[in-house]
Amino acid sequence: MTLFIDMDEVIADTYGAHITTYNRDFDASLTQEACMGKEVWQCVPEAHQKSIRNHARQEGFFRDLPPIENSQDVLKELSKQYDLFIASAAMQFPNSLIEKSDWIDEYFPFIHWKNRILCGDKHILKGDILIDDRSYNLDSFNGRTILFTSPHNIHSEGHERANSWEDVAKKLL
């Protein structure tokens, strides 16, 4: 079976990195709890929103992301049972291509470069299972969809949900 795994906010903590970078840049104390149900940029003064939207354009942003808790161990086990691919809509931020590949090399060295899809739109994916934090990526997928919980999507419905990598392991291993 073919299993596609999104990167940002599924195996890489992009959401937390936005908050950390914002707090550093503006000497602020924004918390994840204060952002629940929203995008980070929606939780700051209007004058600061553009800064958050530009984080992904900053060199090093994607390279320095922490992995989501337990994602490494669970993906290692999944890779033994599934034809596993990392599928990330990376073309929106072209500097992310190298950084994301280097990041996968460091944190998920068991995922071969041939199993990395850095694309523009995920509607091209054809397989059995897609795990993603964005409903719009899951909506067009013809297989089983699993919405990975992230602060921005806590109110989203319509897809099977996994709140953690332990949940994913229970569902797929």
Coordinates of N, CA, C and O in Angstrom, one line a residue:
M1 N 0.8 -1.2 0.0 CA 0.0 0.0 0.0 C 0.9 1.2 0.0 O 1.9 1.3 0.7
T2 N 0.4 2.3 -0.7 CA 1.2 3.5 -0.8 C 0.6 4.5 0.2 O -0.6 4.7 0.3
L3 N 1.6 5.0 1.0 CA 1.2 6.0 2.1 C 2.0 7.3 1.9 O 3.2 7.3 1.8
F4 N 1.2 8.4 1.8 CA 1.8 9.7 1.6 C 1.7 10.4 3.0 O 0.7 10.4 3.6
I5 N 2.8 11.0 3.4 CA 2.9 11.8 4.6 C 3.3 13.2 4.3 O 4.3 13.5 3.7
D6 N 2.4 14.2 4.7 CA 2.8 15.6 4.6 C 4.0 15.9 5.5 O 4.2 15.2 6.5
M7 N 4.6 17.0 5.3 CA 5.8 17.4 6.1 C 5.4 18.4 7.1 O 5.5 18.2 8.3
D8 N 5.1 19.6 6.7 CA 4.8 20.7 7.6 C 3.6 20.5 8.5 O 2.5 20.2 8.0
E9 N 3.8 20.6 9.8 CA 2.8 20.4 10.8 C 2.3 19.0 10.9 O 1.3 18.7 11.6
V10 N 3.0 18.1 10.3 CA 2.7 16.6 10.4 C 3.9 15.9 11.0 O 3.8 15.2 11.9
I11 N 5.0 16.1 10.3 CA 6.3 15.6 10.9 C 7.3 16.7 11.3 O 8.2 16.4 12.0
A12 N 7.0 17.9 10.8 CA 7.9 19.0 11.1 C 7.0 20.1 11.8 O 6.0 20.5 11.3
D13 N 7.5 20.6 12.9 CA 6.7 21.6 13.7 C 6.8 23.0 13.2 O 7.4 23.9 13.8
T14 N 6.2 23.2 12.0 CA 6.2 24.5 11.4 C 5.4 25.5 12.2 O 5.8 26.7 12.4
Y15 N 4.3 25.1 12.8 CA 3.4 26.0 13.5 C 4.2 26.6 14.7 O 4.2 27.8 15.0
G16 N 4.8 25.7 15.5 CA 5.6 26.1 16.7 C 6.7 27.0 16.3 O 7.1 27.9 17.0
A17 N 7.3 26.7 15.1 CA 8.4 27.6 14.6 C 8.0 29.0 14.3 O 8.7 30.0 14.5
H18 N 6.8 29.1 13.7 CA 6.2 30.4 13.5 C 6.1 31.2 14.8 O 6.4 32.4 14.9
I19 N 5.6 30.6 15.8 CA 5.4 31.2 17.1 C 6.7 31.6 17.7 O 6.9 32.7 18.2
T20 N 7.7 30.7 17.7 CA 9.0 31.0 18.2 C 9.7 32.1 17.5 O 10.2 33.0 18.1
T21 N 9.6 32.1 16.2 CA 10.2 33.2 15.4 C 9.5 34.5 15.7 O 10.2 35.5 15.8
Y22 N 8.2 34.5 15.7 CA 7.5 35.7 16.0 C 7.9 36.3 17.4 O 8.2 37.5 17.5
N23 N 7.9 35.4 18.4 CA 8.2 35.9 19.7 C 9.6 36.5 19.8 O 9.9 37.5 20.4
R24 N 10.6 35.8 19.1 CA 11.9 36.3 19.0 C 12.0 37.7 18.3 O 12.6 38.6 18.8
D25 N 11.4 37.8 17.2 CA 11.5 39.0 16.4 C 10.8 40.2 17.0 O 11.2 41.4 16.8
F26 N 9.7 40.0 17.8 CA 8.9 41.1 18.4 C 8.9 41.1 19.9 O 8.1 41.8 20.5
D27 N 9.8 40.3 20.5 CA 9.9 40.3 21.9 C 8.5 40.1 22.5 O 8.1 40.8 23.4
A28 N 7.8 39.1 22.0 CA 6.5 38.8 22.4 C 6.4 37.5 23.2 O 7.4 36.8 23.4
S29 N 5.2 37.2 23.6 CA 5.0 35.9 24.4 C 3.8 35.2 23.9 O 3.0 34.7 24.7
L30 N 3.6 35.1 22.6 CA 2.5 34.4 22.0 C 2.6 32.9 22.3 O 3.7 32.4 22.3
T31 N 1.5 32.3 22.6 CA 1.5 30.9 22.9 C 0.7 30.1 21.9 O -0.2 30.7 21.2
Q32 N 0.9 28.8 21.8 CA 0.1 28.0 20.9 C -1.3 27.9 21.4 O -2.2 28.0 20.6
E33 N -1.5 27.9 22.7 CA -2.9 27.9 23.2 C -3.7 29.1 22.8 O -4.9 29.0 22.5
A34 N -3.0 30.3 22.7 CA -3.7 31.5 22.2 C -4.1 31.5 20.7 O -4.9 32.3 20.3
C35 N -3.5 30.5 20.0 CA -3.7 30.5 18.6 C -4.7 29.4 18.1 O -4.9 29.2 17.0
M36 N -5.2 28.6 19.1 CA -6.0 27.4 18.7 C -7.2 27.8 17.8 O -7.9 28.7 18.1
G37 N -7.3 27.0 16.7 CA -8.3 27.2 15.8 C -8.0 28.3 14.7 O -8.9 28.6 13.9
K38 N -6.8 28.8 14.7 CA -6.4 29.9 13.8 C -5.0 29.6 13.3 O -4.2 28.9 13.8
E39 N -4.7 30.3 12.2 CA -3.3 30.4 11.7 C -2.6 31.4 12.7 O -3.2 32.3 13.2
V40 N -1.3 31.2 12.8 CA -0.5 32.1 13.7 C -0.6 33.5 13.3 O -0.9 34.4 14.1
W41 N -0.6 33.8 12.0 CA -0.6 35.2 11.6 C -2.0 35.9 11.9 O -2.0 37.1 12.1
Q42 N -3.0 35.1 12.2 CA -4.3 35.6 12.5 C -4.4 36.0 14.0 O -5.3 36.7 14.5
C43 N -3.3 35.7 14.8 CA -3.3 35.9 16.2 C -2.4 37.1 16.7 O -2.1 37.2 17.9
V44 N -1.9 37.8 15.7 CA -1.0 38.9 16.0 C -1.5 40.2 15.5 O -2.4 40.2 14.6
P45 N -1.0 41.4 16.0 CA -1.5 42.6 15.4 C -1.3 42.7 13.9 O -0.3 42.1 13.3
E46 N -2.2 43.4 13.2 CA -2.1 43.5 11.8 C -0.8 43.9 11.3 O -0.3 43.4 10.2
A47 N -0.1 44.8 12.0 CA 1.2 45.3 11.5 C 2.3 44.2 11.5 O 3.3 44.4 10.9
H48 N 2.0 43.1 12.2 CA 3.0 42.0 12.3 C 2.7 40.8 11.4 O 3.5 39.9 11.3
Q49 N 1.5 40.8 10.8 CA 1.0 39.7 10.1 C 1.9 39.3 8.9 O 2.2 38.2 8.6
K50 N 2.4 40.4 8.2 CA 3.2 40.1 7.0 C 4.5 39.5 7.4 O 5.0 38.6 6.7
S51 N 5.1 39.8 8.5 CA 6.3 39.2 9.0 C 6.1 37.7 9.2 O 7.0 36.9 8.7
I52 N 5.0 37.3 9.7 CA 4.8 35.8 9.9 C 4.6 35.1 8.6 O 5.1 34.1 8.3
R53 N 3.9 35.8 7.7 CA 3.7 35.2 6.3 C 5.0 35.1 5.6 O 5.1 34.3 4.7
N54 N 6.0 35.9 6.0 CA 7.3 35.8 5.3 C 8.3 34.8 6.0 O 9.4 34.6 5.4
H55 N 7.9 34.3 7.1 CA 8.9 33.3 7.7 C 9.3 32.2 6.8 O 10.5 31.9 6.7
A56 N 8.4 31.7 6.0 CA 8.7 30.6 5.1 C 9.6 31.0 4.0 O 10.2 30.1 3.3
R57 N 9.8 32.3 3.8 CA 10.7 32.8 2.7 C 12.1 33.0 3.3 O 13.0 33.3 2.5
Q58 N 12.3 32.9 4.6 CA 13.6 33.2 5.2 C 14.5 32.0 5.1 O 14.0 30.8 5.4
E59 N 15.7 32.2 4.7 CA 16.7 31.1 4.6 C 16.8 30.5 6.0 O 17.0 31.2 7.0
G60 N 16.8 29.2 6.0 CA 17.0 28.4 7.2 C 15.7 28.1 8.0 O 15.7 27.2 8.9
F61 N 14.6 28.7 7.6 CA 13.4 28.4 8.4 C 13.0 27.0 8.4 O 12.7 26.3 9.4
F62 N 13.0 26.3 7.2 CA 12.6 24.9 7.1 C 13.7 24.0 7.6 O 13.4 22.9 8.0
R63 N 14.9 24.4 7.5 CA 16.0 23.5 7.9 C 16.1 23.3 9.4 O 16.5 22.3 9.8
D64 N 15.6 24.3 10.1 CA 15.7 24.3 11.6 C 14.5 23.8 12.3 O 14.4 24.0 13.6
L65 N 13.5 23.3 11.7 CA 12.3 22.9 12.3 C 12.5 21.6 13.2 O 13.2 20.7 12.8
P66 N 11.9 21.6 14.4 CA 12.0 20.4 15.2 C 11.0 19.4 14.7 O 9.9 19.7 14.1
P67 N 11.3 18.1 14.7 CA 10.3 17.1 14.3 C 9.2 17.0 15.3 O 9.4 17.2 16.5
I68 N 8.0 16.6 14.8 CA 6.8 16.4 15.7 C 7.1 15.1 16.5 O 7.7 14.1 16.0
E69 N 6.7 15.2 17.8 CA 7.0 14.1 18.8 C 6.6 12.8 18.2 O 5.4 12.6 17.7
N70 N 7.4 11.8 18.3 CA 7.3 10.4 17.9 C 7.1 10.1 16.4 O 6.9 9.0 16.0
S71 N 7.2 11.2 15.6 CA 7.1 11.0 14.2 C 8.2 10.1 13.6 O 8.0 9.3 12.7
Q72 N 9.4 10.3 14.1 CA 10.5 9.5 13.6 C 10.4 8.0 13.9 O 10.5 7.2 12.9
D73 N 10.0 7.6 15.1 CA 9.9 6.2 15.4 C 8.7 5.6 14.6 O 8.8 4.5 14.1
V74 N 7.6 6.3 14.6 CA 6.4 5.7 13.9 C 6.6 5.6 12.4 O 6.3 4.6 11.8
L75 N 7.2 6.6 11.8 CA 7.5 6.6 10.3 C 8.5 5.5 10.0 O 8.4 4.8 9.0
K76 N 9.5 5.2 10.9 CA 10.4 4.1 10.7 C 9.6 2.8 10.6 O 9.9 2.0 9.7
E77 N 8.7 2.6 11.5 CA 7.9 1.4 11.5 C 7.0 1.3 10.3 O 6.8 0.3 9.7
L78 N 6.3 2.4 10.0 CA 5.5 2.5 8.8 C 6.2 2.2 7.5 O 5.7 1.5 6.6
S79 N 7.5 2.6 7.4 CA 8.3 2.4 6.2 C 8.6 0.9 6.0 O 8.9 0.6 4.9
K80 N 8.4 0.1 7.0 CA 8.6 -1.3 6.9 C 7.4 -2.0 6.3 O 7.5 -3.1 5.8
Q81 N 6.2 -1.4 6.5 CA 5.0 -2.0 6.1 C 4.3 -1.4 4.9 O 3.4 -1.9 4.3
Y82 N 4.7 -0.1 4.5 CA 4.1 0.6 3.4 C 5.1 1.1 2.5 O 6.3 1.3 2.8
D83 N 4.7 1.4 1.3 CA 5.5 2.2 0.3 C 5.3 3.6 0.7 O 4.3 4.3 0.3
L84 N 6.2 4.2 1.5 CA 6.0 5.4 2.2 C 6.7 6.6 1.4 O 7.9 6.4 1.0
F85 N 6.0 7.7 1.2 CA 6.5 8.9 0.6 C 6.2 10.1 1.4 O 5.1 10.2 2.0
I86 N 7.2 11.0 1.5 CA 6.9 12.3 2.0 C 6.4 13.2 0.9 O 7.1 13.2 -0.2
A87 N 5.3 13.8 1.1 CA 4.7 14.6 0.0 C 4.5 16.0 0.6 O 3.6 16.2 1.4
S88 N 5.2 17.0 0.1 CA 5.2 18.4 0.6 C 5.0 19.3 -0.5 O 5.7 19.3 -1.5
A89 N 4.0 20.2 -0.4 CA 3.8 21.3 -1.4 C 4.8 22.4 -1.2 O 4.6 23.4 -0.6
A90 N 6.0 22.1 -1.7 CA 7.2 22.9 -1.4 C 7.4 24.0 -2.4 O 8.2 25.0 -2.2
M91 N 6.8 24.0 -3.6 CA 7.1 24.9 -4.6 C 6.7 26.3 -4.3 O 7.2 27.3 -4.9
Q92 N 5.8 26.5 -3.4 CA 5.4 27.9 -3.0 C 6.5 28.7 -2.4 O 6.6 29.9 -2.5
F93 N 7.4 27.9 -1.8 CA 8.6 28.5 -1.2 C 9.9 27.8 -1.7 O 10.4 26.8 -1.1
P94 N 10.3 28.1 -2.9 CA 11.4 27.4 -3.6 C 12.7 27.2 -2.8 O 13.3 26.1 -2.9
N95 N 13.0 28.1 -1.9 CA 14.2 27.9 -1.1 C 14.0 26.7 -0.1 O 15.0 26.2 0.4
S96 N 12.7 26.3 0.1 CA 12.5 25.2 1.0 C 12.9 23.9 0.4 O 13.0 22.9 1.2
L97 N 13.1 23.8 -0.9 CA 13.3 22.5 -1.5 C 14.6 21.8 -0.9 O 14.6 20.7 -0.5
I98 N 15.7 22.5 -0.9 CA 17.0 22.0 -0.4 C 16.8 21.8 1.1 O 17.3 20.8 1.6
E99 N 16.3 22.8 1.8 CA 16.2 22.7 3.2 C 15.3 21.5 3.7 O 15.7 20.8 4.6
K100 N 14.2 21.3 3.0 CA 13.4 20.1 3.3 C 14.1 18.8 3.1 O 14.0 17.9 3.9
S101 N 14.8 18.7 2.0 CA 15.5 17.5 1.7 C 16.6 17.3 2.7 O 16.8 16.1 3.2
D102 N 17.3 18.3 3.1 CA 18.4 18.2 4.1 C 17.8 17.8 5.4 O 18.4 17.0 6.2
W103 N 16.6 18.4 5.7 CA 16.0 18.1 7.0 C 15.6 16.6 7.1 O 15.8 16.0 8.1
I104 N 15.0 16.1 6.0 CA 14.6 14.7 5.9 C 15.9 13.8 6.1 O 15.8 12.8 6.8
D105 N 17.0 14.2 5.4 CA 18.2 13.4 5.6 C 18.6 13.3 7.0 O 19.1 12.3 7.5
E106 N 18.5 14.4 7.8 CA 18.9 14.4 9.2 C 17.9 13.6 10.1 O 18.4 12.8 10.9
Y107 N 16.6 13.9 10.0 CA 15.7 13.3 10.9 C 15.0 12.0 10.5 O 14.5 11.3 11.3
F108 N 15.0 11.8 9.1 CA 14.4 10.6 8.6 C 15.3 9.9 7.5 O 14.9 9.8 6.4
P109 N 16.5 9.6 7.9 CA 17.5 9.1 6.9 C 17.0 7.8 6.2 O 17.6 7.5 5.2
F110 N 16.1 7.1 6.8 CA 15.6 5.9 6.2 C 14.6 6.1 5.1 O 14.2 5.2 4.4
I111 N 14.3 7.4 4.8 CA 13.4 7.7 3.7 C 14.3 8.2 2.5 O 14.9 9.2 2.5
H112 N 14.4 7.3 1.5 CA 15.2 7.5 0.4 C 14.8 8.7 -0.4 O 13.6 9.1 -0.4
W113 N 15.7 9.4 -1.1 CA 15.4 10.6 -1.8 C 14.4 10.3 -2.9 O 13.6 11.2 -3.3
K114 N 14.3 9.1 -3.4 CA 13.3 8.7 -4.4 C 11.9 8.7 -3.8 O 10.9 8.7 -4.6
N115 N 11.8 8.7 -2.5 CA 10.5 8.7 -1.8 C 10.1 10.0 -1.3 O 9.4 10.1 -0.3
R116 N 10.6 11.1 -1.9 CA 10.3 12.5 -1.5 C 9.7 13.2 -2.7 O 10.3 13.3 -3.7
I117 N 8.4 13.6 -2.5 CA 7.7 14.4 -3.5 C 7.6 15.8 -3.0 O 6.8 16.1 -2.1
L118 N 8.3 16.7 -3.6 CA 8.2 18.1 -3.3 C 7.5 18.8 -4.5 O 8.1 19.0 -5.6
C119 N 6.3 19.0 -4.3 CA 5.4 19.4 -5.4 C 4.7 20.8 -5.2 O 5.0 21.5 -4.2
G120 N 3.9 21.1 -6.1 CA 3.1 22.4 -6.0 C 1.7 22.1 -5.5 O 1.2 22.9 -4.7
D121 N 1.1 21.1 -6.0 CA -0.3 20.8 -5.6 C -0.5 19.3 -5.4 O -0.1 18.5 -6.3
K122 N -1.0 18.9 -4.3 CA -1.1 17.5 -4.0 C -2.2 16.7 -4.7 O -2.3 15.5 -4.5
H123 N -3.0 17.4 -5.5 CA -4.1 16.7 -6.2 C -3.5 15.6 -7.1 O -4.3 14.7 -7.6
I124 N -2.3 15.7 -7.5 CA -1.6 14.7 -8.4 C -1.4 13.4 -7.7 O -1.1 12.4 -8.3
L125 N -1.4 13.3 -6.3 CA -1.1 12.1 -5.6 C -2.2 11.0 -5.8 O -3.3 11.3 -5.7
K126 N -1.7 9.9 -6.2 CA -2.6 8.7 -6.3 C -2.0 7.6 -5.5 O -0.9 7.1 -5.7
G127 N -2.8 7.1 -4.5 CA -2.3 6.1 -3.6 C -3.4 5.7 -2.7 O -4.6 5.9 -2.9
D128 N -3.0 5.0 -1.6 CA -3.9 4.4 -0.7 C -4.3 5.3 0.5 O -5.4 5.4 0.9
I129 N -3.3 6.0 1.1 CA -3.5 6.8 2.3 C -2.7 8.1 2.2 O -1.6 8.1 1.7
L130 N -3.3 9.1 2.6 CA -2.7 10.5 2.8 C -2.9 11.0 4.2 O -4.1 11.1 4.6
I131 N -1.8 11.3 4.8 CA -1.9 12.0 6.1 C -1.4 13.4 5.9 O -0.3 13.7 5.5
D132 N -2.3 14.4 6.3 CA -2.0 15.8 6.0 C -2.8 16.6 7.1 O -3.7 16.2 7.7
D133 N -2.3 17.9 7.3 CA -2.9 18.7 8.3 C -3.9 19.7 7.6 O -4.6 20.5 8.3
R134 N -4.0 19.7 6.3 CA -4.8 20.6 5.5 C -6.0 19.8 4.8 O -5.7 19.0 4.0
S135 N -7.2 20.2 5.2 CA -8.4 19.5 4.6 C -8.4 19.6 3.1 O -8.8 18.7 2.4
Y136 N -8.0 20.8 2.6 CA -8.1 20.9 1.1 C -7.1 20.0 0.4 O -7.4 19.6 -0.7
N137 N -6.1 19.5 1.0 CA -5.2 18.5 0.4 C -5.9 17.1 0.5 O -5.8 16.3 -0.4
L138 N -6.6 16.9 1.5 CA -7.3 15.6 1.7 C -8.6 15.5 0.8 O -8.9 14.4 0.4
D139 N -9.2 16.6 0.6 CA -10.5 16.6 -0.1 C -10.4 16.0 -1.5 O -11.4 15.4 -2.0
S140 N -9.3 16.2 -2.2 CA -9.2 15.7 -3.6 C -8.5 14.4 -3.7 O -8.4 13.8 -4.8
F141 N -8.1 13.8 -2.5 CA -7.4 12.5 -2.5 C -8.5 11.4 -2.6 O -9.5 11.4 -1.9
N142 N -8.2 10.4 -3.4 CA -9.2 9.3 -3.7 C -9.1 8.1 -2.7 O -9.9 7.3 -2.7
G143 N -8.0 8.1 -1.9 CA -7.9 7.0 -0.9 C -8.3 7.4 0.5 O -9.1 8.3 0.6
R144 N -7.8 6.7 1.4 CA -8.1 7.0 2.8 C -7.4 8.2 3.2 O -6.2 8.4 2.9
T145 N -8.1 9.1 3.9 CA -7.5 10.4 4.4 C -7.5 10.4 5.9 O -8.5 10.1 6.5
I146 N -6.4 10.9 6.4 CA -6.2 11.1 7.8 C -5.8 12.6 8.1 O -4.7 13.0 7.6
L147 N -6.6 13.3 8.8 CA -6.3 14.7 9.1 C -5.4 14.7 10.4 O -5.9 14.3 11.4
F148 N -4.2 15.2 10.3 CA -3.3 15.2 11.4 C -3.6 16.5 12.2 O -3.5 17.6 11.6
T149 N -3.9 16.4 13.4 CA -4.3 17.6 14.2 C -3.1 18.6 14.4 O -2.0 18.2 14.7
S150 N -3.4 19.8 14.1 CA -2.5 20.9 14.2 C -3.4 22.1 14.8 O -4.6 22.0 14.6
P151 N -2.8 23.0 15.6 CA -3.7 24.0 16.2 C -4.6 24.7 15.2 O -5.8 25.0 15.6
H152 N -4.2 24.9 14.0 CA -5.1 25.6 13.0 C -6.3 24.8 12.6 O -7.3 25.4 12.1
N153 N -6.2 23.5 12.7 CA -7.3 22.7 12.1 C -8.2 22.0 13.2 O -9.0 21.1 12.9
I154 N -8.2 22.5 14.4 CA -8.9 21.8 15.5 C -10.5 21.8 15.2 O -11.2 21.0 15.8
H155 N -10.9 22.7 14.4 CA -12.4 22.8 14.1 C -12.8 22.1 12.8 O -13.9 22.1 12.5
S156 N -11.8 21.6 12.1 CA -12.0 21.0 10.8 C -12.7 19.6 11.0 O -12.3 18.9 11.9
E157 N -13.6 19.3 10.1 CA -14.3 18.0 10.1 C -14.3 17.4 8.7 O -13.9 18.1 7.8
G158 N -14.8 16.2 8.6 CA -15.0 15.6 7.3 C -13.9 14.5 7.0 O -14.0 13.9 5.9
H159 N -12.9 14.4 7.9 CA -11.9 13.4 7.6 C -11.6 12.6 8.9 O -11.7 13.2 10.0
E160 N -11.2 11.4 8.8 CA -10.6 10.7 9.9 C -9.5 11.5 10.5 O -8.7 12.1 9.8
R161 N -9.4 11.5 11.9 CA -8.4 12.4 12.5 C -7.4 11.6 13.3 O -7.8 10.6 13.9
A162 N -6.2 12.0 13.3 CA -5.1 11.5 14.2 C -4.6 12.7 15.0 O -4.2 13.7 14.4
N163 N -4.6 12.6 16.3 CA -4.2 13.7 17.2 C -2.7 13.6 17.5 O -2.1 14.6 18.1
S164 N -2.0 12.5 17.2 CA -0.6 12.3 17.5 C -0.1 11.2 16.6 O -0.9 10.5 16.0
W165 N 1.2 11.0 16.7 CA 1.8 9.9 16.0 C 1.5 8.5 16.7 O 1.4 7.5 16.0
E166 N 1.1 8.6 17.9 CA 0.7 7.4 18.6 C -0.7 6.9 18.0 O -1.0 5.8 17.8
D167 N -1.6 7.9 17.7 CA -2.8 7.6 17.0 C -2.6 7.0 15.7 O -3.3 6.1 15.3
V168 N -1.7 7.6 14.9 CA -1.4 7.1 13.6 C -0.9 5.6 13.7 O -1.4 4.7 13.0
A169 N 0.0 5.3 14.7 CA 0.5 4.0 14.9 C -0.7 3.0 15.2 O -0.8 1.9 14.6
K170 N -1.6 3.4 16.0 CA -2.8 2.6 16.3 C -3.6 2.3 15.1 O -4.2 1.2 14.9
K171 N -3.7 3.3 14.2 CA -4.6 3.2 13.0 C -3.9 2.3 11.9 O -4.6 1.6 11.2
L172 N -2.6 2.4 11.8 CA -1.9 1.9 10.6 C -0.9 0.8 10.8 O -0.5 0.1 9.9
L173 N -0.5 0.6 12.1 CA 0.5 -0.5 12.3 C -0.2 -1.7 12.9 O -1.2 -1.7 13.5

